Coordinates of C-alpha atoms and ligand atoms in Angstrom, one line a residue:
X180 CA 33.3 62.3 1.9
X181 CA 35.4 62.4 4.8
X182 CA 38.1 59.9 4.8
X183 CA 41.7 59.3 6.7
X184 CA 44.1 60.1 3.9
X185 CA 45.8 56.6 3.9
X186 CA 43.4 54.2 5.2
X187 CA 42.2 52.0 2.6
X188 CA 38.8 52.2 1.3
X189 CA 36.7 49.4 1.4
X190 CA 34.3 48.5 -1.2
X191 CA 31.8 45.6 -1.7
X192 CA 30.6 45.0 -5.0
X193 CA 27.2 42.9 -5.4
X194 CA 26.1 42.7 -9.2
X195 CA 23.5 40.9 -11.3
X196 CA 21.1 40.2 -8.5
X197 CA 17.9 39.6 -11.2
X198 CA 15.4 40.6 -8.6
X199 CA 11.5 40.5 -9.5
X200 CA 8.9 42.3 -7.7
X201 CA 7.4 39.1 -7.2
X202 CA 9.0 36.9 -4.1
X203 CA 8.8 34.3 -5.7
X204 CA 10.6 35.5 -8.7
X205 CA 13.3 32.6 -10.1
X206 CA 15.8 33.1 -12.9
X207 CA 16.7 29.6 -14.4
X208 CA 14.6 27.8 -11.8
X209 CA 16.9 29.9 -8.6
X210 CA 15.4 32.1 -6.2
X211 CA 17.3 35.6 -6.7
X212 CA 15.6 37.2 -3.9
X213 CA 16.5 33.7 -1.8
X214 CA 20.2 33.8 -3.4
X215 CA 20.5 37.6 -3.2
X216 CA 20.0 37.4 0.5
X217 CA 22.2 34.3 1.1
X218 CA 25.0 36.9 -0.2
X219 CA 23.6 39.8 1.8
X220 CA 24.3 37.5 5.1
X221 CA 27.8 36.7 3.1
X222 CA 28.8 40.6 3.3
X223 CA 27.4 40.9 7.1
X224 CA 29.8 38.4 8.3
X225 CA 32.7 38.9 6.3
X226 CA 33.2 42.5 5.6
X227 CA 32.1 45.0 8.6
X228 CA 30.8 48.5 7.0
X229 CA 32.0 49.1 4.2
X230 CA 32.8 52.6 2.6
X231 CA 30.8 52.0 -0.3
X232 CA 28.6 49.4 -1.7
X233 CA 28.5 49.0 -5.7
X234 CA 25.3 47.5 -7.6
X235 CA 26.8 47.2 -11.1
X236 CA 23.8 46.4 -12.7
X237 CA 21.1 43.8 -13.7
X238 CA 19.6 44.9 -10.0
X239 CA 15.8 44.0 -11.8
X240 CA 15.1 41.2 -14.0
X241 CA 11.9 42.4 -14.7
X242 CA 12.7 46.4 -14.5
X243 CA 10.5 47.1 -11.8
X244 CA 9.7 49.5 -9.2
X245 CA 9.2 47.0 -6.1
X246 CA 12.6 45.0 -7.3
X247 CA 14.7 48.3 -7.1
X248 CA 12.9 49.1 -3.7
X249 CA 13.8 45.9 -2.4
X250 CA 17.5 46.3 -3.2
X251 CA 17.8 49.1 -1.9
X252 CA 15.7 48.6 1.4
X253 CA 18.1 45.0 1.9
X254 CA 21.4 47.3 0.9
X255 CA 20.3 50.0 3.2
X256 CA 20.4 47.5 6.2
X257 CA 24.1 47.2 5.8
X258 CA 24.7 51.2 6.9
X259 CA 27.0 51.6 3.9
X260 CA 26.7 54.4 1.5
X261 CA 25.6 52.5 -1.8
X262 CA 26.1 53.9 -5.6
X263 CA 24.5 51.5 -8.6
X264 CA 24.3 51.9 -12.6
X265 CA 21.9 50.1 -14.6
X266 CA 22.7 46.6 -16.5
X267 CA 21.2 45.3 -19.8
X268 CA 17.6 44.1 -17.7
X269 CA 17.6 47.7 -16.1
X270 CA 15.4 50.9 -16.2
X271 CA 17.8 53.3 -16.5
X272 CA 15.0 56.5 -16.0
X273 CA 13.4 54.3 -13.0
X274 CA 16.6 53.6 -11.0
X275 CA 17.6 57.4 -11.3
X276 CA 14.3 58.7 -10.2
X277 CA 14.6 55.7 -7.1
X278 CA 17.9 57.1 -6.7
X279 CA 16.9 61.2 -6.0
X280 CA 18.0 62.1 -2.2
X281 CA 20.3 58.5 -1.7
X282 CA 24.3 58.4 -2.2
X283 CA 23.1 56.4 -5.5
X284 CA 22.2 59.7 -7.0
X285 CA 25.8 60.5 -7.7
X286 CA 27.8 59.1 -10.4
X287 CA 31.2 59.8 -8.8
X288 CA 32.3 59.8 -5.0
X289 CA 35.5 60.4 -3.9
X290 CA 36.8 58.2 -0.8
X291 CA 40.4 59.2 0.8
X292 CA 42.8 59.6 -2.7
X293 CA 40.5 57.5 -4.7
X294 CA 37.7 58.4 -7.0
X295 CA 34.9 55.8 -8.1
X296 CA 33.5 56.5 -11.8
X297 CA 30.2 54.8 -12.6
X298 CA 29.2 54.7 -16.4
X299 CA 25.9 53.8 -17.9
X300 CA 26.4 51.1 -20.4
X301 CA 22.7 50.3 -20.9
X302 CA 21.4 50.2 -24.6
X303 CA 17.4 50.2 -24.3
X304 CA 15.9 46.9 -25.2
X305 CA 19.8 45.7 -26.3
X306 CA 21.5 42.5 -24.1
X307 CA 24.6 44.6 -25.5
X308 CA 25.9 47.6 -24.1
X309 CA 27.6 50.9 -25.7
X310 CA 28.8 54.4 -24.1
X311 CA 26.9 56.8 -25.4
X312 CA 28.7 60.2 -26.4
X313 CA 27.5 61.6 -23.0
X314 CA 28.8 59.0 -21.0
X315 CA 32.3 59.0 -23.1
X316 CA 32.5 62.9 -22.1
X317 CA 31.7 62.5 -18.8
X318 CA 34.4 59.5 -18.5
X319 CA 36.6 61.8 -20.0
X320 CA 36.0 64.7 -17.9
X321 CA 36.7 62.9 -14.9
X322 CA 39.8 61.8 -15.9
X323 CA 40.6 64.7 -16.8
X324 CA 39.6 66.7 -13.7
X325 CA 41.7 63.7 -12.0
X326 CA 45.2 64.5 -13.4
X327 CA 45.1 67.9 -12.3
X328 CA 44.0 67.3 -9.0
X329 CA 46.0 66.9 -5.9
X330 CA 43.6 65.3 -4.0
X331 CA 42.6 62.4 -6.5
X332 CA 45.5 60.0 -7.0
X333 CA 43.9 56.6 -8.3
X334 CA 40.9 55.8 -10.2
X335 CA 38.5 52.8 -10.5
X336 CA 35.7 53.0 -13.0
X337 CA 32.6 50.6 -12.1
X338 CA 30.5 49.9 -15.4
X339 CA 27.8 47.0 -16.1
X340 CA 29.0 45.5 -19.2
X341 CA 32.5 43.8 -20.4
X342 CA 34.7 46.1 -21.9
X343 CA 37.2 42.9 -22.9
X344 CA 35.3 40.0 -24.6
X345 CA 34.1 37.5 -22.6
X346 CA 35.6 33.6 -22.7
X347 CA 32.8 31.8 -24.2
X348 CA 31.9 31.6 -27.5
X349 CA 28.2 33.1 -27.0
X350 CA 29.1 36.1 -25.0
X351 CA 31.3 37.8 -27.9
X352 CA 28.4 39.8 -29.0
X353 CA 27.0 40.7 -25.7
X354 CA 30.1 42.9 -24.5
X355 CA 30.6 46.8 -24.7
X356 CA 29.9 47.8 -28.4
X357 CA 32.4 50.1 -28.6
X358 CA 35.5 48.8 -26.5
X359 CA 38.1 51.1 -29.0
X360 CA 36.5 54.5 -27.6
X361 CA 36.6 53.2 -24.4
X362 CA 40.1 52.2 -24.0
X363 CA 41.2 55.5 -25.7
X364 CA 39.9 57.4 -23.4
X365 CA 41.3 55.2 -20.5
X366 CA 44.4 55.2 -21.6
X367 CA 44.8 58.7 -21.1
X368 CA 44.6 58.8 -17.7
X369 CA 47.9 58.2 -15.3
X370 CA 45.6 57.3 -12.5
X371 CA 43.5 54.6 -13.8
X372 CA 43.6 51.7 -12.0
X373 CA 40.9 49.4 -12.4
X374 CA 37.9 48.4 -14.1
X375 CA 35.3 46.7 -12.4
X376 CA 32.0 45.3 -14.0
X377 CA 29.0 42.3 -13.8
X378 CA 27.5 41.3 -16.7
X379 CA 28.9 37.7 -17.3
X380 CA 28.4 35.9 -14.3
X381 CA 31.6 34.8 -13.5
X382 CA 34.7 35.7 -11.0
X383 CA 38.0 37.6 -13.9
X384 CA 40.6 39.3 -12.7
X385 CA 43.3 40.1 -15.6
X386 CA 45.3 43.1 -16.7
X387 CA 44.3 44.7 -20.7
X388 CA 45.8 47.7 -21.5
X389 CA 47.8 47.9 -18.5
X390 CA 44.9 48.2 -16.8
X391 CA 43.3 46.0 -14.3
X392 CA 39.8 44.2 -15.0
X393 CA 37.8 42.9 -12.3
X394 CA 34.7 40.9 -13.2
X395 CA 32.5 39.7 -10.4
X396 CA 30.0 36.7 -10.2
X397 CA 26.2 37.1 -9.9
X398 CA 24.5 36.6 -6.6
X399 CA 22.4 34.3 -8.7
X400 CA 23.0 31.9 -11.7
X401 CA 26.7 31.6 -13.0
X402 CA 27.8 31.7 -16.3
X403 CA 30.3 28.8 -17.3
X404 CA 33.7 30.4 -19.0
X405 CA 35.5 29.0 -22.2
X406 CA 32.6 27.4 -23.8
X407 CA 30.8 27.5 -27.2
X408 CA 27.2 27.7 -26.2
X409 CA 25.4 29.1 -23.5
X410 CA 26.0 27.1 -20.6
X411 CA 25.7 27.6 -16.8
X412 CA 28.6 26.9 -13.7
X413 CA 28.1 24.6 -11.0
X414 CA 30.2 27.7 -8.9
X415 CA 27.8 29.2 -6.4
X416 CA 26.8 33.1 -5.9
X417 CA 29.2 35.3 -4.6
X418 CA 30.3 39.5 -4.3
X419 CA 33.4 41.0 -4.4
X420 CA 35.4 43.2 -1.8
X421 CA 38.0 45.0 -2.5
X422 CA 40.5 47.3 -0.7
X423 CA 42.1 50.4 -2.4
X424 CA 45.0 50.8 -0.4
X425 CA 46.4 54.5 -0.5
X426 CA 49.4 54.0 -2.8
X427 CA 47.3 52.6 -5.6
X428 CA 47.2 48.8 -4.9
X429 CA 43.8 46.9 -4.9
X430 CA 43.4 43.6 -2.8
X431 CA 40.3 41.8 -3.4
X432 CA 38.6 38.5 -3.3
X433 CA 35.5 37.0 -4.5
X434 CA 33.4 35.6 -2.2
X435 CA 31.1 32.8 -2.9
X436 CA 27.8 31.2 -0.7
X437 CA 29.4 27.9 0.7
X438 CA 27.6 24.7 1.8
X439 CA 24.1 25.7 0.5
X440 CA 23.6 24.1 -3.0
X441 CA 21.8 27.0 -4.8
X442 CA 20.8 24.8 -7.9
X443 CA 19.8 26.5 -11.1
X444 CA 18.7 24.4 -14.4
X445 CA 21.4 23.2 -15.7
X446 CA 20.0 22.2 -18.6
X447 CA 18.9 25.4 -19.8
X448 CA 20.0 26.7 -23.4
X449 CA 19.7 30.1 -22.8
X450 CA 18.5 33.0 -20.3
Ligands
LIG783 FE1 23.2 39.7 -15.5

């Protein structure tokens, strides 16, 4: 894609949006669609086109056709290009047959002197998530590919799941099953800047590895950090934007519905 070499390239990130096929769908007694599209008005005022919209996952709740249609329809109205990977509630086959003829179809793009990886992490009928030989090659071609090439000088890889553990005592199984692999491979690139992902609900942003790790909030429910059991946060649904600057720095910022009390159950031991 075309792109002024040192302009910065401006990415929104919108992840675990839980959508049903049903309007009236609710996760935790909240509205995603309702939630979803408080976010959506979010990104209209605050960030004007962006280069590239990420869905990293957990776009369906329920796995279905009319909830990815939906998505994709609401996305569309932004005039952004959009690329998404599936999340743990996510038809993998389904959202890559959706995707056929859309800029979601790919599963890199390369904007000015950056490329965007996106990597499955989905594990059928599993809340955990793994990469899959396939999806360690691919990683690993890319990065590959990127260190010899003179057009790509950074990297940011967008996945669903955690590939750190989370902060609360019930998330440390729910993660990326094989972190080890994953980090290897990272580690061999020079270009690697960033790791963005969904998964746990809440607003990270941390250096492992020497590598930074981004995790952004749900446009629904939040997940609470640093406790035992399962437990939700009073914080309200966000995105993230970011802004890969040409020499490798990222600015971003989480930005969260304000005013509106989007009120989930709070009592809930589980979801
Ligand atoms: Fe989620």
């Amino acid at each position: 894609m075309a792109k002024d070499q040192h302009s910065p390239v401006r990415i929104v990130q919108i992840t675990d949006t839980h959508l049903y096929s049903e309007e009236s769908g609710t996760l935790l007694k909240m509205n995603t669609k309702h939630s979803f599209e408080q976010v959506l008005e979010l990104v209209r005022m605050h960030d004007s086109l962006p280069d590239l919209i990420l869905g990293t996952g957990d776009i369906a709740q329920d796995a279905s056709e009319p909830a990815y249609e939906y998505f994709k329809s609401s996305i569309g109205m932004l005039k952004a290009p959009f690329m998404w990977l599936p999340g743990n509630h996510d038809n993998a086959l389904l959202m890559r047959s959706l995707a056929e003829g859309t800029s979601a179809a790919h599963k890199h793009m390369q904007l000015g002197h950056w490329l965007i990886v996106m990597l499955d992490t989905s594990v059928d009928g599993q809340v955990h998530g793994a990469l899959s030989e396939d999806e360690l090659a691919f990683l690993s071609a890319q990065l590959e590919a990127s260190e010899f090439s003179d057009s790509v000088d950074h990297v940011l890889v967008s996945m669903h799941h955690n590939p750190v553990k989370g902060t609360a005592g019930w998330m440390k199984d729910i993660g990326l099953q094989n972190p080890r692999k994953f980090w290897e491979t990272a580690k061999t690139s020079s270009k690697l800047r960033a790791i963005v992902y969904g998964h746990i609900h809440q607003e990270l942003d941390f250096e492992f590895e020497g590598i930074r790790c981004l995790c952004t909030p749900s446009t629904c429910i939040q997940f609470k950090p640093g406790v035992v059991n399962f437990a939700l946060d009073k914080m309200n649904p966000g995105y993230r934007n970011l802004m890969l600057n040409s020499d490798g720095s990222i600015e971003t910022q989480v930005i969260r519905v304000a005013d509106e009390q989007l009120e989930p159950d709070f009592s809930s031991g589980g979801y």
